[in-house]
mmCIF file of N, CA and C in Angstrom:
data_model
loop_
_atom_site.group_PDB
_atom_site.id
_atom_site.type_symbol
_atom_site.label_atom_id
_atom_site.label_comp_id
_atom_site.label_asym_id
_atom_site.label_seq_id
_atom_site.Cartn_x
_atom_site.Cartn_y
_atom_site.Cartn_z
ATOM 1 N N MET Z 1 -17.167 -22.246 0.798
ATOM 2 C CA MET Z 1 -18.558 -21.853 0.676
ATOM 3 C C MET Z 1 -19.108 -21.584 2.072
ATOM 4 N N ASN Z 2 -19.836 -20.519 2.164
ATOM 5 C CA ASN Z 2 -20.429 -20.182 3.445
ATOM 6 C C ASN Z 2 -21.847 -19.675 3.216
ATOM 7 N N ARG Z 3 -22.546 -19.458 4.309
ATOM 8 C CA ARG Z 3 -23.894 -18.904 4.199
ATOM 9 C C ARG Z 3 -24.204 -18.118 5.472
ATOM 10 N N LEU Z 4 -25.041 -17.126 5.301
ATOM 11 C CA LEU Z 4 -25.455 -16.325 6.445
ATOM 12 C C LEU Z 4 -26.379 -17.147 7.337
ATOM 13 N N ARG Z 5 -26.265 -16.947 8.641
ATOM 14 C CA ARG Z 5 -27.218 -17.590 9.557
ATOM 15 C C ARG Z 5 -28.574 -16.905 9.459
ATOM 16 N N ARG Z 6 -28.523 -15.625 9.189
ATOM 17 C CA ARG Z 6 -29.746 -14.832 9.079
ATOM 18 C C ARG Z 6 -29.670 -14.069 7.765
ATOM 19 N N TRP Z 7 -30.695 -14.190 6.939
ATOM 20 C CA TRP Z 7 -30.683 -13.575 5.606
ATOM 21 C C TRP Z 7 -31.312 -12.186 5.592
ATOM 22 N N HIS Z 8 -31.813 -11.703 6.706
ATOM 23 C CA HIS Z 8 -32.553 -10.439 6.674
ATOM 24 C C HIS Z 8 -32.247 -9.578 7.892
ATOM 25 N N THR Z 9 -32.571 -8.316 7.711
ATOM 26 C CA THR Z 9 -32.670 -7.353 8.794
ATOM 27 C C THR Z 9 -33.763 -6.391 8.343
ATOM 28 N N ASP Z 10 -34.135 -5.456 9.162
ATOM 29 C CA ASP Z 10 -35.219 -4.547 8.777
ATOM 30 C C ASP Z 10 -34.926 -3.893 7.432
ATOM 31 N N GLY Z 11 -35.823 -4.081 6.484
ATOM 32 C CA GLY Z 11 -35.704 -3.453 5.174
ATOM 33 C C GLY Z 11 -34.731 -4.110 4.218
ATOM 34 N N LEU Z 12 -34.159 -5.264 4.573
ATOM 35 C CA LEU Z 12 -33.174 -5.913 3.707
ATOM 36 C C LEU Z 12 -33.346 -7.428 3.745
ATOM 37 N N LEU Z 13 -33.360 -8.032 2.563
ATOM 38 C CA LEU Z 13 -33.364 -9.488 2.436
ATOM 39 C C LEU Z 13 -32.217 -9.871 1.510
ATOM 40 N N CYS Z 14 -31.317 -10.709 1.982
ATOM 41 C CA CYS Z 14 -30.220 -11.210 1.150
ATOM 42 C C CYS Z 14 -30.649 -12.528 0.524
ATOM 43 N N ILE Z 15 -30.418 -12.663 -0.781
ATOM 44 C CA ILE Z 15 -30.688 -13.918 -1.478
ATOM 45 C C ILE Z 15 -29.504 -14.211 -2.392
ATOM 46 N N GLY Z 16 -29.485 -15.387 -2.986
ATOM 47 C CA GLY Z 16 -28.403 -15.747 -3.895
ATOM 48 C C GLY Z 16 -27.062 -15.700 -3.191
ATOM 49 N N ASP Z 17 -26.025 -15.289 -3.913
ATOM 50 C CA ASP Z 17 -24.669 -15.260 -3.356
ATOM 51 C C ASP Z 17 -24.543 -14.339 -2.145
ATOM 52 N N ALA Z 18 -25.411 -13.360 -2.017
ATOM 53 C CA ALA Z 18 -25.360 -12.488 -0.842
ATOM 54 C C ALA Z 18 -25.727 -13.258 0.425
ATOM 55 N N ALA Z 19 -26.553 -14.292 0.291
ATOM 56 C CA ALA Z 19 -26.980 -15.096 1.436
ATOM 57 C C ALA Z 19 -26.159 -16.364 1.597
ATOM 58 N N HIS Z 20 -25.693 -16.905 0.473
ATOM 59 C CA HIS Z 20 -24.972 -18.185 0.508
ATOM 60 C C HIS Z 20 -24.036 -18.270 -0.689
ATOM 61 N N ALA Z 21 -22.748 -18.203 -0.407
ATOM 62 C CA ALA Z 21 -21.768 -18.307 -1.491
ATOM 63 C C ALA Z 21 -21.786 -19.722 -2.050
ATOM 64 N N MET Z 22 -21.616 -19.830 -3.359
ATOM 65 C CA MET Z 22 -21.610 -21.137 -4.014
ATOM 66 C C MET Z 22 -20.311 -21.285 -4.793
ATOM 67 N N SER Z 23 -19.883 -22.520 -4.928
ATOM 68 C CA SER Z 23 -18.739 -22.824 -5.779
ATOM 69 C C SER Z 23 -19.203 -22.732 -7.231
ATOM 70 N N PRO Z 24 -18.311 -22.392 -8.149
ATOM 71 C CA PRO Z 24 -18.722 -22.391 -9.557
ATOM 72 C C PRO Z 24 -18.929 -23.796 -10.122
ATOM 73 N N LEU Z 25 -18.517 -24.832 -9.377
ATOM 74 C CA LEU Z 25 -18.687 -26.210 -9.856
ATOM 75 C C LEU Z 25 -20.158 -26.524 -10.096
ATOM 76 N N GLY Z 26 -20.455 -27.012 -11.261
ATOM 77 C CA GLY Z 26 -21.823 -27.384 -11.596
ATOM 78 C C GLY Z 26 -22.666 -26.228 -12.094
ATOM 79 N N GLY Z 27 -22.210 -25.006 -11.898
ATOM 80 C CA GLY Z 27 -22.960 -23.853 -12.387
ATOM 81 C C GLY Z 27 -24.335 -23.699 -11.767
ATOM 82 N N VAL Z 28 -24.502 -24.135 -10.513
ATOM 83 C CA VAL Z 28 -25.828 -24.110 -9.904
ATOM 84 C C VAL Z 28 -26.111 -22.843 -9.103
ATOM 85 N N GLY Z 29 -25.113 -21.994 -8.915
ATOM 86 C CA GLY Z 29 -25.315 -20.788 -8.119
ATOM 87 C C GLY Z 29 -26.416 -19.899 -8.664
ATOM 88 N N ILE Z 30 -26.449 -19.713 -9.976
ATOM 89 C CA ILE Z 30 -27.487 -18.869 -10.574
ATOM 90 C C ILE Z 30 -28.857 -19.508 -10.412
ATOM 91 N N ASN Z 31 -28.928 -20.837 -10.526
ATOM 92 C CA ASN Z 31 -30.209 -21.521 -10.342
ATOM 93 C C ASN Z 31 -30.736 -21.293 -8.931
ATOM 94 N N LEU Z 32 -29.847 -21.428 -7.945
ATOM 95 C CA LEU Z 32 -30.260 -21.226 -6.560
ATOM 96 C C LEU Z 32 -30.692 -19.779 -6.329
ATOM 97 N N ALA Z 33 -29.977 -18.834 -6.919
ATOM 98 C CA ALA Z 33 -30.329 -17.421 -6.761
ATOM 99 C C ALA Z 33 -31.710 -17.130 -7.346
ATOM 100 N N ILE Z 34 -31.995 -17.678 -8.515
ATOM 101 C CA ILE Z 34 -33.313 -17.465 -9.132
ATOM 102 C C ILE Z 34 -34.398 -18.110 -8.281
ATOM 103 N N GLN Z 35 -34.125 -19.315 -7.776
ATOM 104 C CA GLN Z 35 -35.116 -19.978 -6.929
ATOM 105 C C GLN Z 35 -35.341 -19.198 -5.637
ATOM 106 N N ASP Z 36 -34.286 -18.610 -5.080
ATOM 107 C CA ASP Z 36 -34.448 -17.740 -3.911
ATOM 108 C C ASP Z 36 -35.369 -16.567 -4.246
ATOM 109 N N ALA Z 37 -35.161 -15.970 -5.416
ATOM 110 C CA ALA Z 37 -35.973 -14.817 -5.823
ATOM 111 C C ALA Z 37 -37.433 -15.211 -6.014
ATOM 112 N N VAL Z 38 -37.669 -16.371 -6.607
ATOM 113 C CA VAL Z 38 -39.049 -16.833 -6.810
ATOM 114 C C VAL Z 38 -39.703 -17.111 -5.461
ATOM 115 N N ALA Z 39 -38.973 -17.740 -4.552
ATOM 116 C CA ALA Z 39 -39.516 -17.992 -3.211
ATOM 117 C C ALA Z 39 -39.838 -16.670 -2.516
ATOM 118 N N ALA Z 40 -38.940 -15.691 -2.643
ATOM 119 C CA ALA Z 40 -39.182 -14.382 -2.034
ATOM 120 C C ALA Z 40 -40.432 -13.736 -2.625
ATOM 121 N N ALA Z 41 -40.583 -13.805 -3.941
ATOM 122 C CA ALA Z 41 -41.773 -13.224 -4.579
ATOM 123 C C ALA Z 41 -43.038 -13.910 -4.083
ATOM 124 N N THR Z 42 -42.985 -15.221 -3.991
ATOM 125 C CA THR Z 42 -44.151 -15.984 -3.552
ATOM 126 C C THR Z 42 -44.528 -15.643 -2.115
ATOM 127 N N LEU Z 43 -43.530 -15.602 -1.250
ATOM 128 C CA LEU Z 43 -43.800 -15.405 0.174
ATOM 129 C C LEU Z 43 -44.037 -13.947 0.559
ATOM 130 N N LEU Z 44 -43.481 -13.019 -0.201
ATOM 131 C CA LEU Z 44 -43.541 -11.614 0.207
ATOM 132 C C LEU Z 44 -44.541 -10.771 -0.571
ATOM 133 N N ALA Z 45 -45.136 -11.322 -1.620
ATOM 134 C CA ALA Z 45 -46.053 -10.518 -2.442
ATOM 135 C C ALA Z 45 -47.187 -9.927 -1.609
ATOM 136 N N GLU Z 46 -47.841 -10.756 -0.832
ATOM 137 C CA GLU Z 46 -48.980 -10.258 -0.050
ATOM 138 C C GLU Z 46 -48.545 -9.274 1.036
ATOM 139 N N PRO Z 47 -47.511 -9.578 1.821
ATOM 140 C CA PRO Z 47 -47.062 -8.567 2.792
ATOM 141 C C PRO Z 47 -46.641 -7.255 2.127
ATOM 142 N N LEU Z 48 -46.036 -7.333 0.949
ATOM 143 C CA LEU Z 48 -45.658 -6.107 0.241
ATOM 144 C C LEU Z 48 -46.891 -5.327 -0.209
ATOM 145 N N ARG Z 49 -47.911 -6.029 -0.671
ATOM 146 C CA ARG Z 49 -49.159 -5.344 -1.074
ATOM 147 C C ARG Z 49 -49.785 -4.607 0.101
ATOM 148 N N ARG Z 50 -49.680 -5.207 1.289
ATOM 149 C CA ARG Z 50 -50.252 -4.593 2.497
ATOM 150 C C ARG Z 50 -49.325 -3.529 3.085
ATOM 151 N N HIS Z 51 -48.121 -3.388 2.513
ATOM 152 C CA HIS Z 51 -47.107 -2.469 3.055
ATOM 153 C C HIS Z 51 -46.761 -2.832 4.495
ATOM 154 N N ARG Z 52 -46.731 -4.141 4.772
ATOM 155 C CA ARG Z 52 -46.437 -4.618 6.126
ATOM 156 C C ARG Z 52 -45.561 -5.863 6.062
ATOM 157 N N VAL Z 53 -44.323 -5.679 5.716
ATOM 158 C CA VAL Z 53 -43.382 -6.797 5.673
ATOM 159 C C VAL Z 53 -42.676 -6.864 7.026
ATOM 160 N N THR Z 54 -42.827 -7.987 7.693
ATOM 161 C CA THR Z 54 -42.226 -8.162 9.014
ATOM 162 C C THR Z 54 -40.937 -8.981 8.911
ATOM 163 N N GLY Z 55 -40.191 -8.973 9.990
ATOM 164 C CA GLY Z 55 -39.007 -9.823 10.062
ATOM 165 C C GLY Z 55 -39.374 -11.288 9.906
ATOM 166 N N ARG Z 56 -40.527 -11.657 10.422
ATOM 167 C CA ARG Z 56 -40.996 -13.044 10.290
ATOM 168 C C ARG Z 56 -41.245 -13.385 8.818
ATOM 169 N N ASP Z 57 -41.808 -12.434 8.064
ATOM 170 C CA ASP Z 57 -42.027 -12.653 6.623
ATOM 171 C C ASP Z 57 -40.694 -12.869 5.909
ATOM 172 N N LEU Z 58 -39.717 -12.023 6.217
ATOM 173 C CA LEU Z 58 -38.404 -12.136 5.581
ATOM 174 C C LEU Z 58 -37.705 -13.435 5.988
ATOM 175 N N ALA Z 59 -37.823 -13.818 7.247
ATOM 176 C CA ALA Z 59 -37.196 -15.055 7.730
ATOM 177 C C ALA Z 59 -37.800 -16.281 7.055
ATOM 178 N N ALA Z 60 -39.048 -16.179 6.626
ATOM 179 C CA ALA Z 60 -39.709 -17.312 5.964
ATOM 180 C C ALA Z 60 -38.988 -17.697 4.673
ATOM 181 N N VAL Z 61 -38.376 -16.730 4.005
ATOM 182 C CA VAL Z 61 -37.647 -17.026 2.762
ATOM 183 C C VAL Z 61 -36.449 -17.921 3.075
ATOM 184 N N ARG Z 62 -35.685 -17.577 4.089
ATOM 185 C CA ARG Z 62 -34.535 -18.416 4.461
ATOM 186 C C ARG Z 62 -34.996 -19.810 4.890
ATOM 187 N N ARG Z 63 -36.050 -19.869 5.688
ATOM 188 C CA ARG Z 63 -36.544 -21.184 6.126
ATOM 189 C C ARG Z 63 -36.935 -22.045 4.935
ATOM 190 N N ARG Z 64 -37.592 -21.439 3.956
ATOM 191 C CA ARG Z 64 -38.036 -22.201 2.787
ATOM 192 C C ARG Z 64 -36.857 -22.679 1.945
ATOM 193 N N ARG Z 65 -35.805 -21.887 1.854
ATOM 194 C CA ARG Z 65 -34.686 -22.197 0.967
ATOM 195 C C ARG Z 65 -33.501 -22.872 1.673
ATOM 196 N N ALA Z 66 -33.539 -22.986 2.985
ATOM 197 C CA ALA Z 66 -32.381 -23.469 3.744
ATOM 198 C C ALA Z 66 -31.955 -24.882 3.360
ATOM 199 N N VAL Z 67 -32.878 -25.819 3.278
ATOM 200 C CA VAL Z 67 -32.510 -27.209 2.987
ATOM 201 C C VAL Z 67 -31.861 -27.313 1.607
ATOM 202 N N ALA Z 68 -32.453 -26.670 0.614
ATOM 203 C CA ALA Z 68 -31.876 -26.707 -0.737
ATOM 204 C C ALA Z 68 -30.473 -26.104 -0.744
ATOM 205 N N THR Z 69 -30.290 -25.025 -0.009
ATOM 206 C CA THR Z 69 -28.980 -24.369 0.051
ATOM 207 C C THR Z 69 -27.940 -25.272 0.707
ATOM 208 N N VAL Z 70 -28.273 -25.818 1.863
ATOM 209 C CA VAL Z 70 -27.331 -26.666 2.600
ATOM 210 C C VAL Z 70 -26.966 -27.906 1.783
ATOM 211 N N LEU Z 71 -27.959 -28.563 1.193
ATOM 212 C CA LEU Z 71 -27.685 -29.780 0.427
ATOM 213 C C LEU Z 71 -26.896 -29.486 -0.849
ATOM 214 N N THR Z 72 -27.199 -28.370 -1.497
ATOM 215 C CA THR Z 72 -26.454 -28.008 -2.709
ATOM 216 C C THR Z 72 -24.998 -27.713 -2.365
ATOM 217 N N GLN Z 73 -24.771 -26.954 -1.298
ATOM 218 C CA GLN Z 73 -23.395 -26.674 -0.888
ATOM 219 C C GLN Z 73 -22.665 -27.958 -0.494
ATOM 220 N N ALA Z 74 -23.351 -28.875 0.167
ATOM 221 C CA ALA Z 74 -22.726 -30.154 0.533
ATOM 222 C C ALA Z 74 -22.323 -30.924 -0.724
ATOM 223 N N GLY Z 75 -23.198 -30.944 -1.716
ATOM 224 C CA GLY Z 75 -22.871 -31.607 -2.978
ATOM 225 C C GLY Z 75 -21.682 -30.968 -3.664
ATOM 226 N N GLN Z 76 -21.613 -29.651 -3.607
ATOM 227 C CA GLN Z 76 -20.479 -28.959 -4.211
ATOM 228 C C GLN Z 76 -19.178 -29.266 -3.469
ATOM 229 N N ARG Z 77 -19.254 -29.407 -2.159
ATOM 230 C CA ARG Z 77 -18.049 -29.763 -1.396
ATOM 231 C C ARG Z 77 -17.548 -31.149 -1.795
ATOM 232 N N VAL Z 78 -18.469 -32.083 -1.982
ATOM 233 C CA VAL Z 78 -18.093 -33.436 -2.407
ATOM 234 C C VAL Z 78 -17.434 -33.384 -3.780
ATOM 235 N N LEU Z 79 -18.053 -32.648 -4.717
ATOM 236 C CA LEU Z 79 -17.466 -32.502 -6.051
ATOM 237 C C LEU Z 79 -16.082 -31.876 -5.980
ATOM 238 N N GLN Z 80 -15.976 -30.844 -5.183
ATOM 239 C CA GLN Z 80 -14.690 -30.160 -5.072
ATOM 240 C C GLN Z 80 -13.628 -31.108 -4.525
ATOM 241 N N ALA Z 81 -13.986 -31.871 -3.502
ATOM 242 C CA ALA Z 81 -13.022 -32.811 -2.920
ATOM 243 C C ALA Z 81 -12.602 -33.855 -3.944
ATOM 244 N N ALA Z 82 -13.565 -34.353 -4.707
ATOM 245 C CA ALA Z 82 -13.272 -35.435 -5.646
ATOM 246 C C ALA Z 82 -12.566 -34.944 -6.908
ATOM 247 N N LEU Z 83 -13.012 -33.845 -7.464
ATOM 248 C CA LEU Z 83 -12.494 -33.396 -8.754
ATOM 249 C C LEU Z 83 -11.302 -32.457 -8.645
ATOM 250 N N VAL Z 84 -11.497 -31.366 -7.954
ATOM 251 C CA VAL Z 84 -10.475 -30.327 -7.923
ATOM 252 C C VAL Z 84 -9.197 -30.830 -7.261
ATOM 253 N N ARG Z 85 -9.334 -31.483 -6.134
ATOM 254 C CA ARG Z 85 -8.131 -31.974 -5.453
ATOM 255 C C ARG Z 85 -7.401 -33.003 -6.304
ATOM 256 N N ALA Z 86 -8.163 -33.862 -6.992
ATOM 257 C CA ALA Z 86 -7.529 -34.858 -7.871
ATOM 258 C C ALA Z 86 -6.736 -34.167 -8.973
ATOM 259 N N VAL Z 87 -7.309 -33.142 -9.556
ATOM 260 C CA VAL Z 87 -6.629 -32.416 -10.635
ATOM 261 C C VAL Z 87 -5.351 -31.764 -10.109
ATOM 262 N N PHE Z 88 -5.430 -31.125 -8.949
ATOM 263 C CA PHE Z 88 -4.246 -30.472 -8.388
ATOM 264 C C PHE Z 88 -3.151 -31.471 -8.026
ATOM 265 N N ARG Z 89 -3.540 -32.693 -7.686
ATOM 266 C CA ARG Z 89 -2.545 -33.731 -7.378
ATOM 267 C C ARG Z 89 -2.028 -34.399 -8.641
ATOM 268 N N GLY Z 90 -2.618 -34.082 -9.779
ATOM 269 C CA GLY Z 90 -2.228 -34.723 -11.026
ATOM 270 C C GLY Z 90 -2.859 -36.091 -11.203
ATOM 271 N N ALA Z 91 -3.874 -36.398 -10.393
ATOM 272 C CA ALA Z 91 -4.556 -37.695 -10.469
ATOM 273 C C ALA Z 91 -5.706 -37.618 -11.470
ATOM 274 N N ASP Z 92 -6.217 -38.762 -11.836
ATOM 275 C CA ASP Z 92 -7.352 -38.850 -12.754
ATOM 276 C C ASP Z 92 -8.632 -38.461 -12.007
ATOM 277 N N PRO Z 93 -9.342 -37.414 -12.448
ATOM 278 C CA PRO Z 93 -10.551 -36.987 -11.747
ATOM 279 C C PRO Z 93 -11.800 -37.791 -12.129
ATOM 280 N N SER Z 94 -11.640 -38.816 -12.957
ATOM 281 C CA SER Z 94 -12.792 -39.616 -13.383
ATOM 282 C C SER Z 94 -13.408 -40.346 -12.194
ATOM 283 N N PRO Z 95 -14.710 -40.631 -12.286
ATOM 284 C CA PRO Z 95 -15.350 -41.401 -11.208
ATOM 285 C C PRO Z 95 -14.715 -42.785 -11.101
ATOM 286 N N PRO Z 96 -14.774 -43.393 -9.926
ATOM 287 C CA PRO Z 96 -14.241 -44.753 -9.776
ATOM 288 C C PRO Z 96 -14.945 -45.722 -10.732
ATOM 289 N N ARG Z 97 -14.242 -46.767 -11.110
ATOM 290 C CA ARG Z 97 -14.801 -47.740 -12.068
ATOM 291 C C ARG Z 97 -16.105 -48.349 -11.575
ATOM 292 N N TRP Z 98 -16.204 -48.594 -10.277
ATOM 293 C CA TRP Z 98 -17.428 -49.217 -9.771
ATOM 294 C C TRP Z 98 -18.629 -48.300 -9.989
ATOM 295 N N VAL Z 99 -18.422 -46.980 -9.886
ATOM 296 C CA VAL Z 99 -19.518 -46.028 -10.130
ATOM 297 C C VAL Z 99 -19.943 -46.108 -11.593
ATOM 298 N N LEU Z 100 -18.974 -46.135 -12.489
ATOM 299 C CA LEU Z 100 -19.296 -46.241 -13.917
ATOM 300 C C LEU Z 100 -20.030 -47.546 -14.212
ATOM 301 N N GLY Z 101 -19.628 -48.633 -13.547
ATOM 302 C CA GLY Z 101 -20.299 -49.918 -13.737
ATOM 303 C C GLY Z 101 -21.750 -49.877 -13.292
ATOM 304 N N VAL Z 102 -21.998 -49.243 -12.156
ATOM 305 C CA VAL Z 102 -23.378 -49.122 -11.657
ATOM 306 C C VAL Z 102 -24.212 -48.301 -12.633
ATOM 307 N N VAL Z 103 -23.665 -47.201 -13.122
ATOM 308 C CA VAL Z 103 -24.412 -46.346 -14.060
ATOM 309 C C VAL Z 103 -24.672 -47.079 -15.372
ATOM 310 N N ARG Z 104 -23.733 -47.903 -15.809
ATOM 311 C CA ARG Z 104 -23.974 -48.693 -17.035
ATOM 312 C C ARG Z 104 -25.111 -49.689 -16.829
ATOM 313 N N ARG Z 105 -25.166 -50.301 -15.642
ATOM 314 C CA ARG Z 105 -26.229 -51.272 -15.372
ATOM 315 C C ARG Z 105 -27.575 -50.592 -15.105
ATOM 316 N N LEU Z 106 -27.529 -49.397 -14.560
ATOM 317 C CA LEU Z 106 -28.746 -48.651 -14.223
ATOM 318 C C LEU Z 106 -28.669 -47.264 -14.865
ATOM 319 N N PRO Z 107 -28.880 -47.189 -16.180
ATOM 320 C CA PRO Z 107 -28.665 -45.915 -16.882
ATOM 321 C C PRO Z 107 -29.522 -44.759 -16.371
ATOM 322 N N TRP Z 108 -30.655 -45.046 -15.782
ATOM 323 C CA TRP Z 108 -31.507 -43.967 -15.270
ATOM 324 C C TRP Z 108 -30.796 -43.172 -14.172
ATOM 325 N N LEU Z 109 -29.784 -43.772 -13.521
ATOM 326 C CA LEU Z 109 -29.037 -43.049 -12.486
ATOM 327 C C LEU Z 109 -28.303 -41.831 -13.036
ATOM 328 N N SER Z 110 -27.960 -41.858 -14.316
ATOM 329 C CA SER Z 110 -27.241 -40.718 -14.895
ATOM 330 C C SER Z 110 -28.109 -39.467 -14.947
ATOM 331 N N VAL Z 111 -29.415 -39.648 -14.834
ATOM 332 C CA VAL Z 111 -30.341 -38.511 -14.857
ATOM 333 C C VAL Z 111 -30.300 -37.740 -13.535
ATOM 334 N N VAL Z 112 -29.977 -38.422 -12.446
ATOM 335 C CA VAL Z 112 -30.043 -37.806 -11.119
ATOM 336 C C VAL Z 112 -29.152 -36.568 -11.006
ATOM 337 N N PRO Z 113 -27.853 -36.644 -11.331
ATOM 338 C CA PRO Z 113 -27.044 -35.418 -11.222
ATOM 339 C C PRO Z 113 -27.545 -34.304 -12.141
ATOM 340 N N ALA Z 114 -27.970 -34.669 -13.346
ATOM 341 C CA ALA Z 114 -28.478 -33.655 -14.282
ATOM 342 C C ALA Z 114 -29.717 -32.977 -13.713
ATOM 343 N N TYR Z 115 -30.574 -33.742 -13.070
ATOM 344 C CA TYR Z 115 -31.785 -33.175 -12.464
ATOM 345 C C TYR Z 115 -31.412 -32.167 -11.376
ATOM 346 N N PHE Z 116 -30.487 -32.549 -10.498
ATOM 347 C CA PHE Z 116 -30.118 -31.651 -9.406
ATOM 348 C C PHE Z 116 -29.406 -30.401 -9.892
ATOM 349 N N VAL Z 117 -28.637 -30.509 -10.967
ATOM 350 C CA VAL Z 117 -27.981 -29.328 -11.525
ATOM 351 C C VAL Z 117 -29.005 -28.445 -12.230
ATOM 352 N N GLY Z 118 -29.864 -29.040 -13.042
ATOM 353 C CA GLY Z 118 -30.799 -28.266 -13.854
ATOM 354 C C GLY Z 118 -32.050 -27.804 -13.140
ATOM 355 N N VAL Z 119 -32.570 -28.629 -12.240
ATOM 356 C CA VAL Z 119 -33.846 -28.327 -11.582
ATOM 357 C C VAL Z 119 -33.644 -27.925 -10.129
ATOM 358 N N GLY Z 120 -32.757 -28.608 -9.452
ATOM 359 C CA GLY Z 120 -32.475 -28.278 -8.060
ATOM 360 C C GLY Z 120 -33.135 -29.228 -7.085
ATOM 361 N N ILE Z 121 -32.788 -29.050 -5.835
ATOM 362 C CA ILE Z 121 -33.284 -29.914 -4.769
ATOM 363 C C ILE Z 121 -34.699 -29.530 -4.371
ATOM 364 N N ARG Z 122 -34.991 -28.248 -4.349
ATOM 365 C CA ARG Z 122 -36.340 -27.776 -4.043
ATOM 366 C C ARG Z 122 -36.701 -26.731 -5.082
ATOM 367 N N PRO Z 123 -37.197 -27.194 -6.242
ATOM 368 C CA PRO Z 123 -37.523 -26.236 -7.291
ATOM 369 C C PRO Z 123 -38.649 -25.293 -6.857
ATOM 370 N N GLU Z 124 -38.539 -24.079 -7.299
ATOM 371 C CA GLU Z 124 -39.579 -23.078 -7.038
ATOM 372 C C GLU Z 124 -40.317 -22.812 -8.339
ATOM 373 N N HIS Z 125 -41.579 -22.492 -8.211
ATOM 374 C CA HIS Z 125 -42.401 -22.198 -9.388
ATOM 375 C C HIS Z 125 -43.006 -20.809 -9.228
ATOM 376 N N ALA Z 126 -43.108 -20.111 -10.327
ATOM 377 C CA ALA Z 126 -43.642 -18.747 -10.285
ATOM 378 C C ALA Z 126 -45.042 -18.755 -9.682
ATOM 379 N N PRO Z 127 -45.319 -17.790 -8.821
ATOM 380 C CA PRO Z 127 -46.660 -17.706 -8.240
ATOM 381 C C PRO Z 127 -47.695 -17.380 -9.311
ATOM 382 N N GLY Z 128 -48.937 -17.705 -9.030
ATOM 383 C CA GLY Z 128 -50.018 -17.495 -9.993
ATOM 384 C C GLY Z 128 -50.095 -16.078 -10.531
ATOM 385 N N PHE Z 129 -49.837 -15.085 -9.678
ATOM 386 C CA PHE Z 129 -49.946 -13.700 -10.143
ATOM 387 C C PHE Z 129 -48.880 -13.351 -11.173
ATOM 388 N N ALA Z 130 -47.848 -14.182 -11.300
ATOM 389 C CA ALA Z 130 -46.781 -13.915 -12.264
ATOM 390 C C ALA Z 130 -46.967 -14.671 -13.572
ATOM 391 N N ALA Z 131 -48.057 -15.418 -13.691
ATOM 392 C CA ALA Z 131 -48.286 -16.223 -14.900
ATOM 393 C C ALA Z 131 -48.530 -15.322 -16.105
ATOM 394 N N ARG Z 132 -48.042 -15.777 -17.249
ATOM 395 C CA ARG Z 132 -48.297 -15.041 -18.495
ATOM 396 C C ARG Z 132 -49.755 -15.206 -18.881
ATOM 397 N N ARG Z 133 -50.302 -14.135 -19.377
ATOM 398 C CA ARG Z 133 -51.688 -14.169 -19.842
ATOM 399 C C ARG Z 133 -51.723 -13.692 -21.284
ATOM 400 N N PRO Z 134 -52.658 -14.224 -22.045
ATOM 401 C CA PRO Z 134 -52.786 -13.749 -23.425
ATOM 402 C C PRO Z 134 -53.085 -12.252 -23.440
ATOM 403 N N PRO Z 135 -52.647 -11.554 -24.482
ATOM 404 C CA PRO Z 135 -52.931 -10.116 -24.567
ATOM 405 C C PRO Z 135 -54.435 -9.864 -24.445
ATOM 406 N N GLY Z 136 -54.788 -8.908 -23.616
ATOM 407 C CA GLY Z 136 -56.190 -8.540 -23.446
ATOM 408 C C GLY Z 136 -56.931 -9.359 -22.409
ATOM 409 N N ALA Z 137 -56.311 -10.407 -21.874
ATOM 410 C CA ALA Z 137 -56.981 -11.241 -20.866
ATOM 411 C C ALA Z 137 -56.996 -10.512 -19.531
ATOM 412 N N ALA Z 138 -58.055 -10.732 -18.783
ATOM 413 C CA ALA Z 138 -58.171 -10.115 -17.463
ATOM 414 C C ALA Z 138 -57.221 -10.803 -16.487
ATOM 415 N N PRO Z 139 -56.653 -10.052 -15.546
ATOM 416 C CA PRO Z 139 -55.734 -10.661 -14.566
ATOM 417 C C PRO Z 139 -56.415 -11.593 -13.600
#
C-alpha cells in the first residue's frame, strides 16, 4: 500500500485509490474513496463557485484526509501481517486466545473494528448544500 505525497497539481485532484492504494482487506477502500469525495465537495464547493480553485484549496483535501488514510493503511498492514501471512504459512489465522478472552469479558470491544470498517476513522458528512429537500422546497 502506498500513497501520494501530494494529491494535486493544477487542474487535478487525486482521491481514493488514485491518491492512496488500499488493500482489499476489510473492504474499506471504497469507504475511504467516498469520504475523500465528500471532503473534496465540502472544501471545494465555494472555490468552484467562484471559479477560483487554488493549489492551497486542493491541498486542503489531502490535509483533511491524511490522518484517516495513514491510520487505515496502518490497520490494513497489521491485518495483512496477522491474517494473510498466517494463511500462507498454513497457520491458524484466528486471533490469539487472550484477545478472544478480553472480547468475551468486554463485549463492547467487538464494536470497535466494525465501527472503523463501516464508519471510518474520520467520517465525512455531506455538506448542507447537498442535503435532500422535499419536492418543491426552496434551496
